[in-house]
Tab-separated table of C-alpha atoms in Angstrom:
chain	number	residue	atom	x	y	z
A	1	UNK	CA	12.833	5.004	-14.956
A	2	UNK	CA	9.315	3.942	-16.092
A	3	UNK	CA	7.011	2.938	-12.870
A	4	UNK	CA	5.089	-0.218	-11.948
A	5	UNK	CA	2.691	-0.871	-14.751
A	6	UNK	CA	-0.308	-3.179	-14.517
A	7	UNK	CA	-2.591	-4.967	-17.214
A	8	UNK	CA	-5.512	-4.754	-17.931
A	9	UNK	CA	-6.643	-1.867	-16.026
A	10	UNK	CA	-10.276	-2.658	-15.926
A	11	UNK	CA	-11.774	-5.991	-15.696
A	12	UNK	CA	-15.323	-7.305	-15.547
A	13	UNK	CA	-15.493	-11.371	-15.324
A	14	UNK	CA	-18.772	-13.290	-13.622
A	15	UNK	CA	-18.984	-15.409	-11.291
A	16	UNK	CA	-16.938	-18.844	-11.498
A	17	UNK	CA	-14.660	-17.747	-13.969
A	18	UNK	CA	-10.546	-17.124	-13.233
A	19	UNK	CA	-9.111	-13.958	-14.272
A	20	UNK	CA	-5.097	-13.023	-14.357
A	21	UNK	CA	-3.248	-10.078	-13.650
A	22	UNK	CA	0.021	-8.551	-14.660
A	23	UNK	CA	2.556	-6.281	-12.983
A	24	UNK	CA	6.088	-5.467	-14.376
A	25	UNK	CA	7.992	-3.693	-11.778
A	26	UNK	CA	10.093	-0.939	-11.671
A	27	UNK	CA	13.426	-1.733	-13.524
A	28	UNK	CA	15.901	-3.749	-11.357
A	29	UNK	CA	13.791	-4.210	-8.639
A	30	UNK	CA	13.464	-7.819	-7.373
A	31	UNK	CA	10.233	-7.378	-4.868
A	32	UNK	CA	6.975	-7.434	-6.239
A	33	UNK	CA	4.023	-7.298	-3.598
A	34	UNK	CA	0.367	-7.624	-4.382
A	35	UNK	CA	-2.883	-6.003	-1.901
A	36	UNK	CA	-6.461	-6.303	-2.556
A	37	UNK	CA	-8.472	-2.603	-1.835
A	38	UNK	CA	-12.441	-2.791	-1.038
A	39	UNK	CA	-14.036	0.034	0.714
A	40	UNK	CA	-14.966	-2.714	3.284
A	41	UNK	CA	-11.537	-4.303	4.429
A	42	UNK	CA	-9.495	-1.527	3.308
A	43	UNK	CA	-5.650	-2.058	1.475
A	44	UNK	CA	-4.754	-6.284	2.211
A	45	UNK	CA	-1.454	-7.697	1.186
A	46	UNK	CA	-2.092	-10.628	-0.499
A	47	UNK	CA	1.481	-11.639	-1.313
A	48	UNK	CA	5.189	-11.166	-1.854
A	49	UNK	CA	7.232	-12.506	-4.156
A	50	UNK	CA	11.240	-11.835	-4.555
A	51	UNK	CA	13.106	-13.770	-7.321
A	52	UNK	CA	10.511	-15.741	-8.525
A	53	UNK	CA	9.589	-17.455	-4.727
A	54	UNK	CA	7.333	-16.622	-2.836
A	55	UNK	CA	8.418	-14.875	0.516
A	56	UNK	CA	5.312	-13.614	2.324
A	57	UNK	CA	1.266	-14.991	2.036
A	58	UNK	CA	-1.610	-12.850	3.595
A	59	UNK	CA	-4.499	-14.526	4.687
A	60	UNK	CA	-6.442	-15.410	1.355
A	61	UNK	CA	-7.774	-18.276	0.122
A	62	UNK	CA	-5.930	-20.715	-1.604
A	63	UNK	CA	-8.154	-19.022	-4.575
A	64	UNK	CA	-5.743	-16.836	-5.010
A	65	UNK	CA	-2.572	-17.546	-6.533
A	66	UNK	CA	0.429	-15.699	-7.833
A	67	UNK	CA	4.317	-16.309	-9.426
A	68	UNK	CA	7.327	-14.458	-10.456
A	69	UNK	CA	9.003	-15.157	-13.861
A	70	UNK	CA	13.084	-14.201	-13.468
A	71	UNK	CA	12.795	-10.838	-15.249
A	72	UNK	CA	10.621	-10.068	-11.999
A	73	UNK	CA	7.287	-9.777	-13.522
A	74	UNK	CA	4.577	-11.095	-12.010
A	75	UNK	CA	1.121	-12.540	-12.155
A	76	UNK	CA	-1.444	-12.735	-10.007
A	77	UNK	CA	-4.551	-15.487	-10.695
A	78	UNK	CA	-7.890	-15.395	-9.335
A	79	UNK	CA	-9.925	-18.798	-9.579
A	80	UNK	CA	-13.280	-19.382	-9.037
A	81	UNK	CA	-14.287	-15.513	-9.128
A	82	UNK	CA	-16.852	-14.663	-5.971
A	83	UNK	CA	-18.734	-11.160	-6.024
A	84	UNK	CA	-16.869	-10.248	-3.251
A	85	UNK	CA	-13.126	-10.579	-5.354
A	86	UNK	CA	-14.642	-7.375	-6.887
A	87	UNK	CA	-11.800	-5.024	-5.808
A	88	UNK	CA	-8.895	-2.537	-7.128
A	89	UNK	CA	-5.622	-5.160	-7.278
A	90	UNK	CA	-2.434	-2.749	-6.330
A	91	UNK	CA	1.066	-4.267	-7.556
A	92	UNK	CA	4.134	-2.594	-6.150
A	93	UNK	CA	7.591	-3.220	-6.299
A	94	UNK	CA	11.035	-2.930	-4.187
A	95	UNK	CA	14.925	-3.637	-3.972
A	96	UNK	CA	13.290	-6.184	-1.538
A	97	UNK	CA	14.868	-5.260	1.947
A	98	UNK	CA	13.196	-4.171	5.001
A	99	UNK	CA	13.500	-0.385	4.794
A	100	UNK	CA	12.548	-0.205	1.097
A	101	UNK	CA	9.861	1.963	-0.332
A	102	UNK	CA	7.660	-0.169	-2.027
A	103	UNK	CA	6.133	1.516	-5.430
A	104	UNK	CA	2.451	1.489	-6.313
A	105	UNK	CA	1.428	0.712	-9.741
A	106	UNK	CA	-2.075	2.490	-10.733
A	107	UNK	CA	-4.283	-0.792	-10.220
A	108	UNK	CA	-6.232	-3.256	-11.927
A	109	UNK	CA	-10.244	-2.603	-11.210
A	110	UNK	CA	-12.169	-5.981	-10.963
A	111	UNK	CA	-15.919	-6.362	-10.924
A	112	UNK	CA	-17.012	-9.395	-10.574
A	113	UNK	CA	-20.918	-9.824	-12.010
B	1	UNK	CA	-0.261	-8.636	15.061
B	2	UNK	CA	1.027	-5.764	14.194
B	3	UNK	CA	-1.959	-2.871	12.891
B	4	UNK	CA	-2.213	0.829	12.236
B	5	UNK	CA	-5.319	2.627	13.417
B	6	UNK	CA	-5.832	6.651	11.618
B	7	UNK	CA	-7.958	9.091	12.552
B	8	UNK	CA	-11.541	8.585	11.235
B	9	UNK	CA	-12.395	10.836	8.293
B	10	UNK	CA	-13.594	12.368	6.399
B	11	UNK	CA	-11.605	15.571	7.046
B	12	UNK	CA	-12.678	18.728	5.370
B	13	UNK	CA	-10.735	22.081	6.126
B	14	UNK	CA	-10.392	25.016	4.086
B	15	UNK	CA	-7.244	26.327	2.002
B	16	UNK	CA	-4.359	27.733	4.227
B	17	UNK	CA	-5.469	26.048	7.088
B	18	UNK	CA	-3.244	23.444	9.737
B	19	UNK	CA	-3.681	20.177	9.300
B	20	UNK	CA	-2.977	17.181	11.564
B	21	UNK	CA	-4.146	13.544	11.052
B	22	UNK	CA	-3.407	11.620	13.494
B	23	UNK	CA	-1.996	7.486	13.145
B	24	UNK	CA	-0.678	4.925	15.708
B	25	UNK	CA	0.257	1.681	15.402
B	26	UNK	CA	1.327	-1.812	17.380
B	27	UNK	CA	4.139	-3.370	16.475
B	28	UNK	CA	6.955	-6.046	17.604
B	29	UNK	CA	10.070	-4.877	16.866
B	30	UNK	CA	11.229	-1.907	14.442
B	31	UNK	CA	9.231	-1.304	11.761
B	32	UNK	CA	9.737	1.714	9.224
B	33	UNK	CA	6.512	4.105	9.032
B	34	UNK	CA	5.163	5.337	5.989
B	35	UNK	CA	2.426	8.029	4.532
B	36	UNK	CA	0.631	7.147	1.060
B	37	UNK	CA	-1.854	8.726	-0.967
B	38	UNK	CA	-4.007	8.038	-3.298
B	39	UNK	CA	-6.065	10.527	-5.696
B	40	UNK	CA	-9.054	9.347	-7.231
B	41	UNK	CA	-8.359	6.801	-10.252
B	42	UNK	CA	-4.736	6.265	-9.272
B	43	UNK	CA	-2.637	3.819	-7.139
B	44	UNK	CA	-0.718	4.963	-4.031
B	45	UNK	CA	1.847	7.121	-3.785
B	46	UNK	CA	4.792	8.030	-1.189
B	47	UNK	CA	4.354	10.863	0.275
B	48	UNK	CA	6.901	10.230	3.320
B	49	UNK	CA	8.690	7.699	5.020
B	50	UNK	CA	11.197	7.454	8.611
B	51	UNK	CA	12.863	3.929	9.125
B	52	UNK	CA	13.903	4.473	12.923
B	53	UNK	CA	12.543	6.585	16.122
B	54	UNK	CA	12.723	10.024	16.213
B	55	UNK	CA	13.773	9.998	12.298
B	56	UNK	CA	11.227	12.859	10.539
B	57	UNK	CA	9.910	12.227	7.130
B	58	UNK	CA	9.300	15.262	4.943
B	59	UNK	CA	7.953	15.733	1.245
B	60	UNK	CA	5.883	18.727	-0.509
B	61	UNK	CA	5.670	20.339	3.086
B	62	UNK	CA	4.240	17.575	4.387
B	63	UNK	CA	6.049	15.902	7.804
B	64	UNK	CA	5.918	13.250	10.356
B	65	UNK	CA	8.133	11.902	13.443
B	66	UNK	CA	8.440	8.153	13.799
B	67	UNK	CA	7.775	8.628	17.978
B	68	UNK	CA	8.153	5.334	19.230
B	69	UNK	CA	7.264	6.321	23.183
B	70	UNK	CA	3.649	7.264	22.206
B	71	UNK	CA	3.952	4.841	19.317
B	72	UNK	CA	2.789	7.573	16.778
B	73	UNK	CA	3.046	8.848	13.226
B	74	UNK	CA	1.319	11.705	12.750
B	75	UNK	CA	0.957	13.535	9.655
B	76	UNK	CA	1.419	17.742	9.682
B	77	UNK	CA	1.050	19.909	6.935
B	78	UNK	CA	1.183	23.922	8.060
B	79	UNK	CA	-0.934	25.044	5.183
B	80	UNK	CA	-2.993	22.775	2.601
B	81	UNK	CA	-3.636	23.455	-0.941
B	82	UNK	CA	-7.100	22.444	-2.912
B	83	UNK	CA	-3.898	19.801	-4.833
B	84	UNK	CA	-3.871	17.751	-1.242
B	85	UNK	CA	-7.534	16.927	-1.507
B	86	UNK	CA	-6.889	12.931	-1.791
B	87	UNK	CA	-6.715	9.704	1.031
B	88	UNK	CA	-4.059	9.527	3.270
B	89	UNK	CA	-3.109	6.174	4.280
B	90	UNK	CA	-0.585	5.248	7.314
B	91	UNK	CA	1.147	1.994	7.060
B	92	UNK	CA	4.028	-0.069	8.659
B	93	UNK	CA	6.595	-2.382	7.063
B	94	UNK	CA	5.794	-5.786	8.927
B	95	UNK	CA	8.862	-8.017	7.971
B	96	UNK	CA	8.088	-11.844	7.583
B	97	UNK	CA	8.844	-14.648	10.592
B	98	UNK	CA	10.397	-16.665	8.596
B	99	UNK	CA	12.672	-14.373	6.022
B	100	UNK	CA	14.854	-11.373	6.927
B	101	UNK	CA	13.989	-8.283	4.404
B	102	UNK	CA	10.549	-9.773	3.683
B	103	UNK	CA	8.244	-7.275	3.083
B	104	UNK	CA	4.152	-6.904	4.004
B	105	UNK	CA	2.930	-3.698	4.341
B	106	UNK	CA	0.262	-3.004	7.179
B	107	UNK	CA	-1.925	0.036	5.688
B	108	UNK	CA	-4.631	2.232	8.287
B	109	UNK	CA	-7.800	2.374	6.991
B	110	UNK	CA	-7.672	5.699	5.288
B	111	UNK	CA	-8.429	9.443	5.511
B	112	UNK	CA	-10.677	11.399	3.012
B	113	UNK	CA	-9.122	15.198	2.978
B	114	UNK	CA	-11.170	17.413	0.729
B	115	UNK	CA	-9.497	20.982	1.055
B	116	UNK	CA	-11.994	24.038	-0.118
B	117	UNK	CA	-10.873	26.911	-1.706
């Protein structure tokens, strides 16, 4: 089976602007989580979604947004850019129950100028 | 909440030798424990995972016993290759309040392991 993909892989947007970001999930899973990495704060989950609602929020601003379409894709949208959204945005995906291993996909890099 | 605290790194050892890096965590309830890591450039990858206490995880030599008296996790590898050099991250499944099987995923805060040959 092909893994989580993401797009775009590398990003640069200034300040104000709203970016979006794609993740298709592993085929047949249904759980597709999203977590912000800085070298500050470390890995964050952001949010979960499984079959197009939303299941779990982290604590983000309502900046940041994200949906599900019913083939499980998802996107994630950042409004209002800040410097400090500059980050690597990690997709990963799931059957969706507890004990699930949730798969990484390789990352979208986001500077913000 | 629940949180995962690692051993602070960077860790540097030498090929052949033990290594041991140590993670506990606080939780409520029974959350399954996993091992990432990440090489430079790429996203996370399992490396192990136990979903209840005293279950061991094991991959590429690599192993670690869900202990939930000491509420611990650590990872053991009896002799590391230049390949392992990459970040270790511990994490916990942290299931939502609202929705059974919801998933977050509670990460540590990282290990740098640089192996030398």
């Amino acid at each position: 089976k092909a893994g989580v993909t993401q797009t775009p892989r590398y990003l640069i947007k200034t300040r104000g602007q709203q970016v979006t970001l794609s993740c298709s999930p592993i085929s047949g899973h249904r759980s597709v989580s999203w977590y912000q990495q800085t070298p500050g704060q470390g890995l964050q989950f952001l949010f979960e979604y499984f079959s197009e609602t939303q299941r779990n929020k982290g604590n983000f601003p309502g900046r940041f947004s994200g949906r599900q379409f019913s083939n499980s894709r998802s996107e994630m949208n950042v409004s209002t850019l800040e410097l400090g959204d500059s980050a690597l945005y990690l997709c990963a995906s799931s059957e969706g129950q507890r004990t699930d291993t949730q798969y990484f996909g390789p990352g979208t890099r986001l500077t913000v100028l | 909440g629940n949180s995962v605290t690692q051993m602070e790194g960077p860790v540097t050892l030498s090929e052949e030798a033990f290594l041991t890096i140590n993670c506990t965590y606080t939780a409520t309830g029974y959350p399954s424990l996993f091992w990432y890591v990440q090489y430079p450039g790429e996203g996370l990858q399992l490396l192990l995972k136990a979903t209840k206490a005293d279950d061991k995880g094991s991959n590429k030599g690599f192993e670690a016993t869900y202990r939930k008296e000491t509420t611990s996790f650590h990872l053991e590898k009896g002799s590391v290759q230049v390949s392992d050099s990459a970040v270790y991250f511990c994490a916990l499944s942290d299931t939502g309040i609202f929705f059974q099987g919801a998933q977050k995923l509670v990460f540590g805060q990282g290990t740098r392991l640089t192996i030398n040959p």
